[in-house]
Structure formats: structure tokens, C-alpha cells
Coordinates of C-alpha atoms and ligand atoms in Angstrom, one line a residue:
Chain A
M1 CA 4.5 38.2 3.1
N2 CA 5.1 37.0 6.6
E3 CA 2.4 35.4 9.1
L4 CA 2.2 34.0 12.2
V5 CA 0.6 30.5 13.3
D6 CA 0.7 28.1 16.5
A7 CA 1.9 25.4 14.5
V8 CA 3.4 23.4 11.2
I9 CA 3.4 20.6 10.5
I10 CA 5.6 19.5 7.4
G11 CA 4.4 16.9 5.5
G12 CA 1.1 15.9 3.8
G13 CA 1.6 11.9 4.2
I14 CA -0.9 10.0 6.5
H15 CA 1.5 11.0 9.0
G16 CA 1.0 14.7 8.7
C17 CA -2.9 15.0 7.9
A18 CA -3.5 12.6 11.7
I19 CA -1.2 14.6 13.2
A20 CA -3.3 17.9 11.8
C21 CA -6.6 16.1 12.8
S22 CA -5.5 15.3 16.6
L23 CA -4.0 18.5 17.3
A24 CA -6.7 20.7 15.4
Q25 CA -9.8 18.5 18.2
K26 CA -7.6 19.3 20.5
S27 CA -7.1 23.0 20.6
R28 CA -8.3 25.8 18.4
Q29 CA -5.3 27.4 17.4
K30 CA -3.5 27.8 13.7
I31 CA -2.6 24.6 12.0
L32 CA -1.3 24.6 9.7
L33 CA 0.4 21.7 7.2
L34 CA 2.5 22.2 4.2
E35 CA 3.3 19.6 1.4
K36 CA 5.4 20.0 -0.9
K37 CA 3.9 18.2 -3.8
Y38 CA 0.5 16.6 -3.2
L39 CA -1.4 14.9 -0.2
A40 CA 0.6 11.4 0.1
A41 CA 2.5 11.7 -2.6
G42 CA 5.3 10.1 -0.4
A43 CA 5.7 7.2 0.9
T44 CA 1.7 7.3 2.1
G45 CA 0.7 6.8 -2.1
R46 CA 3.0 4.3 -2.9
C47 CA 2.6 1.8 0.5
A48 CA 0.7 -1.4 -0.2
A49 CA -1.4 -0.5 2.4
G50 CA -1.2 -3.4 5.1
I51 CA -1.9 -3.0 8.5
R52 CA -1.1 -5.7 11.4
Q53 CA -1.0 -6.6 14.8
Q54 CA 1.6 -9.5 14.6
F55 CA 4.2 -7.5 15.2
G56 CA 7.2 -8.5 17.4
T57 CA 7.7 -5.4 20.3
E58 CA 6.0 -4.5 22.7
I59 CA 6.1 -0.6 21.3
N60 CA 4.9 -2.1 17.8
I61 CA 2.5 -4.2 19.0
R62 CA 0.9 -1.5 21.4
L63 CA 0.6 1.2 18.4
A64 CA -1.0 -1.2 15.9
T65 CA -3.2 -2.8 17.8
A66 CA -4.6 0.9 19.1
S67 CA -4.4 1.9 15.4
I68 CA -6.4 -1.3 14.1
K69 CA -9.4 -0.4 16.6
K70 CA -9.0 3.6 15.5
F71 CA -9.0 2.5 11.4
E72 CA -12.4 0.3 12.7
Q73 CA -13.6 3.8 13.9
L74 CA -12.0 5.8 11.1
Q75 CA -14.9 6.8 9.3
D76 CA -17.9 7.6 12.3
E77 CA -15.4 9.5 14.3
L78 CA -13.6 11.6 10.8
D79 CA -17.3 11.9 10.5
Y80 CA -15.8 10.8 6.3
H81 CA -18.5 10.3 3.5
R82 CA -17.2 6.6 3.0
N83 CA -15.5 4.2 4.0
V84 CA -11.7 3.8 4.5
G85 CA -11.1 0.5 2.5
L86 CA -10.6 -1.3 5.1
L87 CA -10.9 -5.4 4.1
Q88 CA -9.5 -7.4 7.4
H89 CA -8.9 -10.4 5.7
G90 CA -6.2 -11.4 7.4
Y91 CA -2.1 -11.5 7.5
L92 CA -1.2 -15.4 7.1
M93 CA 2.8 -14.8 7.7
L94 CA 4.7 -18.3 6.8
A95 CA 7.1 -20.0 8.9
Y96 CA 9.8 -21.9 6.8
S97 CA 12.0 -23.4 9.5
Q98 CA 11.1 -24.2 13.1
S99 CA 13.0 -21.5 14.3
E100 CA 11.0 -18.8 12.5
L101 CA 7.7 -21.3 14.1
K102 CA 8.9 -20.2 17.6
Q103 CA 9.4 -16.7 16.7
Y104 CA 5.7 -16.5 16.0
Q105 CA 5.1 -18.3 18.6
E106 CA 6.7 -16.1 21.2
N107 CA 5.4 -13.2 19.3
A108 CA 1.6 -14.4 19.5
L109 CA 2.6 -14.5 23.6
L110 CA 3.5 -11.6 23.7
Q111 CA 0.7 -10.2 21.3
K112 CA -2.0 -12.1 23.8
Q113 CA -0.3 -10.7 26.7
I114 CA -0.4 -7.1 25.6
D115 CA -3.8 -7.3 24.0
A116 CA -6.6 -9.9 25.8
N117 CA -8.3 -9.9 22.9
N118 CA -5.5 -10.6 20.6
Q119 CA -6.8 -13.4 17.8
T120 CA -2.7 -14.6 16.6
S121 CA -2.6 -17.9 16.2
L122 CA -0.7 -20.5 14.5
L123 CA -1.8 -23.0 12.1
G124 CA -0.4 -26.3 10.9
V125 CA -0.1 -27.3 7.3
D126 CA -2.9 -28.6 7.4
E127 CA -5.0 -25.7 8.6
I128 CA -3.2 -23.5 6.0
S129 CA -4.0 -25.6 3.1
E130 CA -7.9 -25.6 4.3
M131 CA -7.8 -21.9 4.0
V132 CA -5.7 -21.0 1.3
P133 CA -5.7 -24.1 -1.0
Q134 CA -3.8 -22.5 -4.4
L135 CA -0.4 -21.5 -1.8
N136 CA 2.5 -23.6 -2.6
L137 CA 4.0 -25.4 0.6
K138 CA 6.9 -27.1 -0.3
G139 CA 9.1 -26.3 2.8
V140 CA 6.3 -24.8 5.0
V141 CA 6.5 -25.7 8.7
G142 CA 3.4 -23.7 10.0
A143 CA 2.1 -19.9 10.1
S144 CA 1.0 -17.2 12.4
Y145 CA -2.4 -15.9 11.7
N146 CA -4.4 -13.1 12.7
P147 CA -8.4 -12.3 11.1
K148 CA -7.8 -8.9 12.4
D149 CA -5.3 -8.2 10.6
G150 CA -6.1 -6.3 7.1
H151 CA -6.1 -3.5 4.4
V152 CA -6.9 0.2 4.2
D153 CA -6.9 2.4 1.4
P154 CA -4.1 5.2 2.1
F155 CA -5.7 7.8 -0.4
L156 CA -9.2 7.3 1.2
A157 CA -7.8 7.6 4.9
T158 CA -5.2 10.0 4.1
D159 CA -8.1 12.0 3.1
A160 CA -10.4 11.4 5.5
Y161 CA -8.3 12.7 8.3
A162 CA -7.0 15.6 5.4
T163 CA -10.7 16.3 5.0
A164 CA -12.4 16.3 9.3
A165 CA -8.2 18.8 9.5
R166 CA -9.6 21.0 7.3
R167 CA -13.0 20.8 8.8
R168 CA -11.6 21.4 11.8
G169 CA -10.0 24.7 10.5
V170 CA -6.7 23.6 9.6
E171 CA -5.1 25.0 6.8
I172 CA -3.3 22.7 4.0
R173 CA -1.0 23.8 1.4
T174 CA 0.1 21.7 -1.1
D175 CA 2.7 22.6 -3.6
T176 CA 4.8 24.0 -1.0
E177 CA 8.2 22.8 0.2
V178 CA 9.6 24.0 3.5
T179 CA 13.2 24.8 2.3
D180 CA 14.3 26.0 5.6
I181 CA 13.0 25.8 9.5
L182 CA 14.3 29.6 11.7
L183 CA 16.0 29.4 15.2
Q184 CA 16.3 31.7 17.9
G185 CA 19.0 30.2 19.9
E186 CA 17.6 26.4 20.9
R187 CA 14.0 26.9 19.5
V188 CA 12.0 26.5 16.2
C189 CA 11.0 30.3 15.6
G190 CA 9.2 29.8 11.9
V191 CA 9.9 27.8 8.3
V192 CA 10.8 29.4 5.1
T193 CA 9.0 27.7 1.9
H194 CA 10.2 27.6 -2.0
K195 CA 8.7 30.3 -2.7
G196 CA 10.2 32.6 0.0
E197 CA 7.9 33.1 2.4
I198 CA 8.3 33.6 6.2
I199 CA 6.1 31.7 8.3
H200 CA 6.4 32.7 11.7
T201 CA 5.3 29.3 14.6
P202 CA 6.6 28.3 18.0
V203 CA 5.8 24.6 16.8
V204 CA 7.8 22.9 13.7
V205 CA 7.2 19.1 13.2
N206 CA 9.0 17.2 10.6
A207 CA 6.4 14.4 9.0
A208 CA 8.2 14.6 6.1
G209 CA 9.2 10.3 5.4
A210 CA 12.0 9.9 3.5
F211 CA 13.2 13.9 3.7
G212 CA 12.8 14.2 7.1
S213 CA 16.9 14.3 7.2
I214 CA 17.1 16.9 5.6
L215 CA 14.9 19.2 7.4
G216 CA 16.8 18.0 10.5
K217 CA 20.0 19.1 8.6
K218 CA 18.1 22.7 8.7
V219 CA 18.6 22.6 12.8
G220 CA 21.6 21.1 13.6
I221 CA 20.2 17.6 13.9
D222 CA 21.7 14.9 11.9
L223 CA 19.3 12.3 12.1
P224 CA 19.9 8.5 11.8
L225 CA 17.8 8.2 8.1
Y226 CA 17.9 6.5 5.4
P227 CA 16.1 6.5 2.5
E228 CA 15.6 2.8 1.4
R229 CA 13.9 2.1 -2.4
H230 CA 10.1 -0.5 -2.1
Q231 CA 8.8 -1.7 -4.9
L232 CA 5.5 -3.1 -5.8
L233 CA 3.2 -4.1 -8.0
V234 CA -0.7 -3.8 -9.0
S235 CA -2.5 -6.9 -11.2
E236 CA -5.6 -6.6 -12.8
P237 CA -8.9 -7.2 -11.4
L238 CA -9.8 -10.1 -10.6
E239 CA -13.2 -11.9 -8.9
M240 CA -12.1 -12.1 -5.0
F241 CA -10.4 -15.4 -4.1
L242 CA -7.6 -15.1 -2.0
G243 CA -8.4 -14.6 1.5
P244 CA -5.4 -13.5 4.0
T245 CA -2.5 -11.1 2.8
I246 CA 0.5 -13.9 2.6
I247 CA 4.0 -13.1 4.0
S248 CA 6.8 -15.0 3.5
F249 CA 10.2 -13.0 5.4
F250 CA 11.9 -16.0 4.1
H251 CA 11.5 -15.1 0.5
G252 CA 10.7 -11.4 1.1
A253 CA 7.8 -11.8 -0.5
C254 CA 3.9 -10.4 0.7
F255 CA 0.9 -10.5 -1.9
K256 CA -2.8 -9.7 -1.3
Q257 CA -6.0 -8.9 -2.8
T258 CA -7.8 -5.6 -2.5
P259 CA -11.0 -4.5 -2.2
Q260 CA -11.2 -3.8 -5.8
G261 CA -10.2 -7.2 -6.7
S262 CA -6.0 -6.5 -7.9
L263 CA -3.2 -8.3 -6.3
I264 CA -0.9 -5.5 -5.3
L265 CA 2.4 -7.6 -4.6
G266 CA 5.7 -6.8 -3.0
V267 CA 9.4 -8.6 -3.2
G268 CA 11.9 -6.9 -0.3
D269 CA 14.9 -7.6 -1.3
P270 CA 17.2 -4.9 1.4
Q271 CA 20.2 -5.5 0.1
H272 CA 20.3 -4.6 -3.4
E273 CA 17.8 -1.5 -2.9
I274 CA 19.2 1.4 -3.8
K275 CA 19.8 3.7 -0.9
A276 CA 19.1 7.3 -1.9
L277 CA 16.1 9.4 -3.3
N278 CA 14.6 7.4 -5.7
E279 CA 11.4 6.8 -6.4
R280 CA 11.7 5.2 -9.9
S281 CA 10.5 1.6 -10.2
S282 CA 12.6 -1.1 -12.7
W283 CA 12.0 -3.5 -14.7
Q284 CA 14.4 -6.4 -12.9
F285 CA 12.1 -6.1 -9.9
L286 CA 8.9 -7.3 -13.0
G287 CA 10.9 -10.4 -12.9
D288 CA 12.1 -10.4 -9.2
V289 CA 8.2 -10.5 -8.3
A290 CA 6.6 -12.8 -11.0
R291 CA 9.1 -15.6 -9.8
K292 CA 8.2 -14.9 -6.9
L293 CA 4.5 -14.8 -7.3
T294 CA 4.4 -17.8 -9.3
Y295 CA 6.4 -19.9 -6.9
H296 CA 4.1 -19.3 -4.5
M297 CA 0.9 -19.5 -6.4
P298 CA 1.0 -20.8 -9.6
L299 CA -2.6 -20.5 -10.0
L300 CA -1.4 -16.6 -11.1
E301 CA 0.9 -17.1 -13.7
N302 CA -1.3 -15.8 -16.6
I303 CA -3.0 -12.8 -14.6
S304 CA -1.8 -9.3 -16.5
V305 CA -0.3 -6.5 -14.4
I306 CA -1.2 -2.6 -14.4
R307 CA 1.7 -0.6 -13.1
Q308 CA 4.6 -0.8 -11.1
W309 CA 5.9 1.7 -8.5
A310 CA 8.4 2.5 -6.1
G311 CA 8.0 4.5 -2.8
L312 CA 11.0 4.9 0.0
Y313 CA 11.0 3.2 3.2
D314 CA 12.7 6.0 5.9
M315 CA 14.7 3.5 7.7
T316 CA 16.8 3.9 10.8
P317 CA 19.5 1.9 12.3
D318 CA 16.5 -0.2 13.5
A319 CA 14.3 0.1 11.7
Q320 CA 11.9 2.1 13.9
G321 CA 10.0 5.3 14.3
I322 CA 11.2 8.2 15.5
V323 CA 9.0 10.0 17.5
G324 CA 8.5 13.3 19.6
E325 CA 10.7 16.3 21.3
T326 CA 14.1 16.9 20.1
G327 CA 17.3 19.2 21.5
I328 CA 15.1 21.8 19.3
E329 CA 12.8 23.5 21.5
G330 CA 8.9 23.0 19.3
F331 CA 10.7 21.0 16.8
Y332 CA 9.3 17.5 17.5
L333 CA 9.8 14.3 15.1
D334 CA 7.3 11.7 13.3
L335 CA 9.0 9.5 10.9
G336 CA 11.7 7.2 10.6
W337 CA 8.9 4.1 10.0
S338 CA 11.1 1.8 8.2
G339 CA 8.3 0.2 6.2
H340 CA 5.5 0.1 8.7
G341 CA 4.4 3.6 9.5
F342 CA 0.7 3.9 7.4
Q343 CA -0.9 1.4 9.8
L344 CA 0.6 3.4 13.0
A345 CA -0.5 6.6 12.0
P346 CA -4.0 6.6 13.7
A347 CA -2.3 5.9 17.2
I348 CA 0.8 8.1 16.2
G349 CA -1.3 11.0 15.6
Q350 CA -3.2 11.3 18.9
I351 CA 0.0 10.6 20.5
M352 CA 1.8 13.3 18.8
A353 CA -1.1 16.1 19.4
E354 CA -0.8 15.0 23.1
I355 CA 3.1 15.2 23.5
I356 CA 2.6 18.6 21.7
C357 CA 0.3 20.2 23.6
G358 CA 2.3 18.8 26.6
E359 CA 0.1 16.6 27.8
K360 CA 1.0 12.8 28.8
P361 CA 0.6 10.4 25.9
F362 CA -2.0 7.3 25.8
I363 CA 0.6 5.5 24.6
D364 CA 3.9 5.8 26.3
V365 CA 6.9 6.5 23.3
R366 CA 9.3 6.9 25.6
V367 CA 11.5 4.1 23.6
L368 CA 10.8 6.1 20.2
S369 CA 12.7 9.0 21.4
L370 CA 15.9 9.8 19.0
E371 CA 17.9 10.1 22.1
R372 CA 18.1 6.2 21.8
F373 CA 20.6 6.3 19.4
A374 CA 22.9 7.9 21.7
R375 CA 22.3 5.7 24.6
G376 CA 22.5 2.7 22.1
E377 CA 19.4 2.2 23.1
L378 CA 18.1 0.4 20.1
I379 CA 14.9 -1.9 19.8
P380 CA 15.1 -4.3 16.5
E381 CA 11.5 -5.3 15.3
P382 CA 12.4 -8.3 13.4
Y383 CA 9.7 -8.9 11.4
C384 CA 9.3 -6.2 8.6
V385 CA 9.7 -6.6 5.0
Chain B
M1 CA -17.4 -4.9 -41.8
R2 CA -13.9 -6.7 -41.1
V3 CA -10.7 -6.1 -39.7
I4 CA -8.1 -6.8 -41.9
Q5 CA -5.3 -4.2 -40.8
H6 CA -4.3 -4.3 -37.6
P7 CA -2.7 -0.9 -35.8
I8 CA 0.2 -2.9 -34.4
L9 CA -0.7 -6.6 -35.2
H10 CA 0.3 -7.9 -38.6
F11 CA -1.4 -10.8 -39.5
Q12 CA -2.2 -12.9 -42.5
R13 CA -5.5 -14.1 -42.7
G14 CA -5.9 -17.8 -43.2
R15 CA -8.4 -20.0 -43.9
E16 CA -12.0 -19.6 -42.2
I17 CA -12.3 -21.7 -39.0
K18 CA -15.5 -22.3 -36.7
F19 CA -15.5 -21.7 -33.1
T20 CA -17.9 -20.3 -30.6
F21 CA -19.4 -17.1 -29.1
N22 CA -21.8 -18.2 -25.6
G23 CA -22.2 -21.9 -27.8
R24 CA -23.1 -20.9 -30.5
E25 CA -21.1 -21.7 -33.8
L26 CA -20.0 -18.8 -35.8
T27 CA -16.9 -18.4 -38.0
G28 CA -14.1 -16.5 -38.6
Y29 CA -10.6 -16.5 -40.4
E30 CA -7.6 -17.9 -39.4
G31 CA -4.9 -15.3 -37.4
E32 CA -7.7 -12.4 -38.1
T33 CA -8.2 -11.7 -33.5
I34 CA -11.1 -12.7 -32.1
A35 CA -12.5 -9.4 -31.7
A36 CA -12.3 -9.2 -35.8
A37 CA -14.1 -12.9 -36.2
L38 CA -16.6 -11.1 -33.4
H39 CA -16.9 -7.5 -35.4
A40 CA -17.4 -9.4 -38.5
S41 CA -20.1 -11.6 -37.1
G42 CA -22.2 -8.8 -35.0
V43 CA -21.1 -9.8 -32.2
R44 CA -21.1 -5.9 -30.6
A45 CA -21.1 -5.7 -27.0
L46 CA -17.7 -7.6 -25.3
G47 CA -17.3 -7.5 -21.8
H48 CA -19.4 -4.9 -18.9
S49 CA -18.6 -2.3 -16.7
P50 CA -17.5 -3.3 -13.0
R51 CA -20.0 -1.4 -11.4
L52 CA -23.1 -0.5 -13.6
N53 CA -22.7 -3.8 -15.6
R54 CA -23.3 -1.5 -19.1
P55 CA -22.3 -3.2 -22.2
R56 CA -18.7 -2.2 -23.9
G57 CA -17.8 -2.8 -27.3
F58 CA -14.7 -2.9 -29.1
F59 CA -12.7 0.2 -28.1
C60 CA -8.8 0.4 -28.2
A61 CA -8.1 -2.5 -30.6
T62 CA -4.1 -2.9 -29.3
G63 CA -5.0 -4.2 -25.7
N64 CA -4.7 -1.4 -23.6
C65 CA -8.3 -0.1 -22.6
S66 CA -9.9 -4.1 -21.6
S67 CA -13.1 -3.2 -22.8
C68 CA -12.8 -6.4 -23.8
L69 CA -11.9 -8.8 -21.4
M70 CA -13.6 -12.1 -22.1
K71 CA -12.8 -15.9 -21.3
V72 CA -11.5 -18.0 -24.0
N73 CA -11.1 -21.4 -23.4
G74 CA -11.9 -20.9 -19.4
I75 CA -8.6 -18.0 -19.3
A76 CA -10.4 -15.1 -18.0
N77 CA -9.5 -11.4 -19.0
V78 CA -8.4 -12.5 -22.0
R79 CA -7.5 -9.1 -24.6
V80 CA -9.9 -10.7 -27.9
C81 CA -8.7 -7.6 -29.5
I82 CA -5.1 -8.7 -29.8
T83 CA -5.4 -12.3 -29.5
P84 CA -5.1 -14.6 -32.7
L85 CA -8.3 -17.0 -32.8
Q86 CA -8.1 -20.2 -33.1
E87 CA -9.7 -23.4 -34.5
G88 CA -12.7 -24.3 -32.5
A89 CA -12.1 -21.4 -29.6
V90 CA -14.7 -21.3 -26.6
V91 CA -15.4 -18.0 -26.2
E92 CA -17.9 -16.6 -23.8
V93 CA -18.7 -13.4 -22.1
Q94 CA -17.1 -13.3 -19.1
K95 CA -19.3 -12.3 -15.7
G96 CA -18.2 -10.4 -13.3
K97 CA -14.1 -9.4 -12.6
G98 CA -12.7 -12.9 -14.1
D99 CA -12.5 -15.4 -11.8
I100 CA -9.1 -17.4 -11.4
L101 CA -10.4 -20.8 -10.0
A102 CA -12.6 -21.8 -12.8
T103 CA -11.7 -24.8 -13.8
D104 CA -13.9 -25.1 -17.0
Ligands
FAD1 C1 6.6 -0.4 -1.5 C2 6.3 0.2 0.2 C3 5.3 -0.3 0.8 C4 4.5 -0.1 2.0 N1 3.9 -0.9 3.0 C5 3.7 -0.5 4.0 C6 2.4 -1.4 4.8 O1 2.2 -2.3 3.9 N2 1.7 -1.1 5.8 C7 2.6 0.0 6.9 O2 2.0 0.0 7.5 N3 3.5 0.8 5.9 C8 3.9 0.2 4.5 N4 4.9 1.1 4.6 C9 6.0 2.4 4.5 C10 5.0 3.4 4.9 O3 4.7 3.4 3.4 C11 5.1 4.4 5.8 O4 5.6 3.8 7.1 C12 3.7 5.8 6.1 O5 3.4 5.9 5.0 C13 4.7 6.8 6.0 O6 3.8 8.2 6.1 P1 4.5 9.8 6.4 O7 3.2 10.8 6.0 O8 5.5 9.1 7.7 O9 5.3 10.0 5.1 P2 5.2 10.4 3.8 O10 4.1 9.5 3.0 O11 6.3 9.9 2.5 O12 4.7 11.5 3.6 C14 5.8 12.6 4.2 C15 5.5 13.9 3.1 O13 6.5 14.5 3.4 C16 6.3 15.9 2.1 N5 7.7 16.8 1.8 C17 9.1 15.6 2.1 N6 10.1 16.6 2.6 C18 9.1 18.2 2.5 C19 9.8 19.5 2.7 N7 11.0 19.7 2.5 N8 8.4 20.5 2.4 C20 6.9 20.0 2.6 N9 6.7 18.7 2.0 C21 7.9 17.8 2.3 C22 6.6 14.4 1.2 O14 6.3 15.1 -0.4 C23 5.6 13.8 1.6 O15 4.0 13.7 0.9 C24 5.3 0.8 2.7 C25 6.5 2.0 1.8 C26 6.8 1.6 0.4 C27 7.8 2.7 0.1

């Protein structure tokens, strides 16, 4: 079967769905989204669902700030039938040294410069203990806090975009893997699916997350992208008791309470984590996370675990996304989000649609171009877990 | 009816002991599960569904289904179907999802 469409988006994570939704709003063309498994099967459905403005690079602050505003309006904007699980309980980022605190101070200044309404503030130990009395503050010298940071349900947010996209005429095909991308000279002209279908299209968007480098190879582009496994665990639901999401970059630990009352806990161990397309969780993680959690909050030693899982970060050399055009005409990238891409999808979805339509994007994302690696213009984001 | 054989736990029924359920004094046997003692005493509603607050009873009996989460000696979310009864245990129907900050 041969068919012809105007654009193919590969990947049904939050990025693919957000792009499809924005693109369909701009044009009445035929847009097809192809997902090899089911929506949110990749990193999106496995992520910790955190949203925050407390970043350390200008581009991430701009994207995150715009995205949080969009998340706040998402239900209305997309006319979705329910709240997308938004909970703005704040992010508390603990500092264990003066230099860490100084970096937070600089980040907060940068955040204020970019957004006059930014509410990030630095807290002293007394204020932290007032906010979260159960926290073990041994070694803590201060913290950075923003009350507008928080949580959005990744399944609901993805579904909200997908539902709105379908309403705007996008066709979403799940259980459909793209196995090849067809070129005509230096431009894309189609994709091939695992069923052998050929779909002709002048536009292909690679939003395949950690699997995106496989697709890059199909058009001869070697993407500087590698997978890194990260794991999470969810507890039984408890009455709401924990205010903000707690992050300790020093320990590589992060935990929070979701609107359902469950705790989501993660520990990052980039040095030892498997760098392969491996989405299986390990028993070692369970012990590791239990030790770290009970260190930070001994009160939680008796809570029960419901389940644990793993997902893939799509890592780049500077832990920043890759966005926009490539040397192949009609072949666009939106991937490489290195563990913080869920929260940026609302802004990036719009930006990608603008770039594809040849418009000037509402946030300048040239620093995130693929060419930056060849030019050596890396923009490392120091604040990732 | 009294559970004398458990699907996953081996227990020896010991002597008769006293415990309380919502402040009421009941008796059970040392070593049997709290749920077995409650059931034998006619207690059927162990927990409540989180959204509609409907009563939930003894169901899987193996610690999986979360139908019997109760407060025992002040600790929330105890699966009473797999927790052995001890002398003087204070067993209470739990309100809500389990209050980790409760100190009583
Ligand atoms: C453990 C963990 C915790 C995280 N925590 C956070 C957090 O708190 N906050 C945050 O902002 N980010 C977080 N992230 C990162 C976030 O999950 C990702 O950056 C984001 O979800 C990426 O979305 P995406 O749509 O680009 O990719 P994905 O969600 O990975 O979607 C890519 C999709 O493409 C599909 N696909 C792949 N190859 C093909 C093909 N050939 N044909 C068709 N379909 C294909 C996949 O099946 C997948 O569904 C976390 C990630 C992990 C793993």
C-alpha cells in the first residue's frame, strides 16, 4: 500500500503528540503520527513527571517557564475533559556545600532576569525545616525553592495532546514501527513501516527519544545520542503530607508525593547505570533507593513499595536536547532531552510546529541545533538528576 | 468461621489472647493473622475504598490486594491478612490513605 501525507511524526511520547497537536492547529494538512508500541510507551510514561523552572542555563529556563505556563492552561487550551494532574507543590533543591548554594544563587538571578515573575528563592536551614520538618538536614547548608514547580501526570498530558491532535485531524497509528526513511537526494521523501507500507511525505520528524539515533542512521546522520537507563519506584498512597518535591543533586536522589498520595522515588547513578536500550529495572535499585530515602526521611521506613520500573534517558554530550532542522531537507529532530524533556514538551511542541511551517519560533532555540556539536558549542546544564 | 490454614503463611495457633478493635476488646489466638481473628469475631469491614468510601472486606488473604489495610498499634497501612496477632494489639479501621504523620 502506498499513501501520501504532508508530515510524518515518529514517536508517540509527549513530544511527538505535542508537535502533532501544534502542527494540526497551524495547518489543515494531513499529519500522521507513528508509534511503534502505544502512546507514552517510552520515557514519557516512565518519567518522574517533574516540572520546574529552576534550571541553570538560559535556554532551559526560557523553555521551562513557557512550558509551565502552558501546563497551567493545558486543560482549557486543549479542551480536555479533566485536569492533567497538575500539582504545583514546589521544588526544594538541597545544597550541601557553599559552592552549590552559590550556584543556586546565580541560577536564581538568571531566572529572575529572564522572567520577572519568577519566584525562586534561597532558603536557610531553619526555613527548610519549617517547610519539611521530617527531612534529615544533616550537612544541608541551604536550598533553592520555587513554589510554582511541581508535577503533571505524563499519561494524562500525553493523552490531552493526542486527543486534541486527533480532533484537529491528525491520524495516530500505534503498533507501527518506522523501519526506514526514504531519501531523494538530500531530502526526505517517505518512511517505511514494519508492515512494509510505504508512506510518502516531504516532512519527517524524529521524536523517537532514545531510539532516535537508529532513525538518524537511516538518513546517514550519526546523532550524538546514547541511551542511559534510569529507575524509579512508587509507594503505596498515603495521605498528603510532603510539601515540595525534594532533590539532592549531591546524593543523586529525588522524591515527591503525587496528587494520588503515592511517593515517587528516584536515584540517579549515571556512572554505573547501563548505557544500552535496556528498560528492565534491577533489584539493586530497590536497596539503593530505600537506603537513600530513609536517610533523607527516616519516618518513611515502614512504607510499602507498589512497583519499580526503568526508562531511558536519551543522553547527549551536553545533556541538552537537539531541536530543529538537519542537513537533510524535511528531516527534523526533537530528541536528546537527557532526562528533563517531559516538562519542556509544551513549548517545544509549538516551536517545532513553527520551525516546520517556516516561521520564527516563539523562543529562539538555535543553541539547541544539531550543528552545535560539530562547532563545539556545547551548553552543559549542570542541574540534572 | 476461622482461618486455620493460611495459603502462604505457616502458623501454629497458640494460646488465646486479647486485643482491641476500634476500642472494643476481642479475643483471638496468638500466631494467627489479625484478619483471621477479626473474621472469627464477626468483623467484616476491614477497610474502605479510597474514592467512594465503600466497605472492603477480607479478600486475597495473601497481602496483595490492599483490601485490608488497617492501623495497627498506630502504624498505618498494615496488611492484617498477613500480620500475626499479638497480645494487646490495638487494631483500628483506618481513615483515608494512611496518615504517616500520626503519632498515636
Ligand atoms: C526515570 C526517568 C525519570 C524522568 N523524570 C523526568 C522528570 O521528572 N521531568 C522531566 O521533564 N523529564 C523526566 N524524564 C525525561 C522525560 O521522560 C523525557 O525527556 C521525555 O519523556 C521525552 O519524551 P519524548 O516524547 O521525546 O520521548 P519518548 O517518550 O521516549 O517517546 C519516544 C517514542 O518513540 C517511539 N519510537 C521509537 N522508535 C520508533 C520507531 N522506529 N517507530 C515508531 N515509534 C518509535 C517509542 O516507542 C516511544 O514511545 C525522565 C526520564 C526517565 C527515564
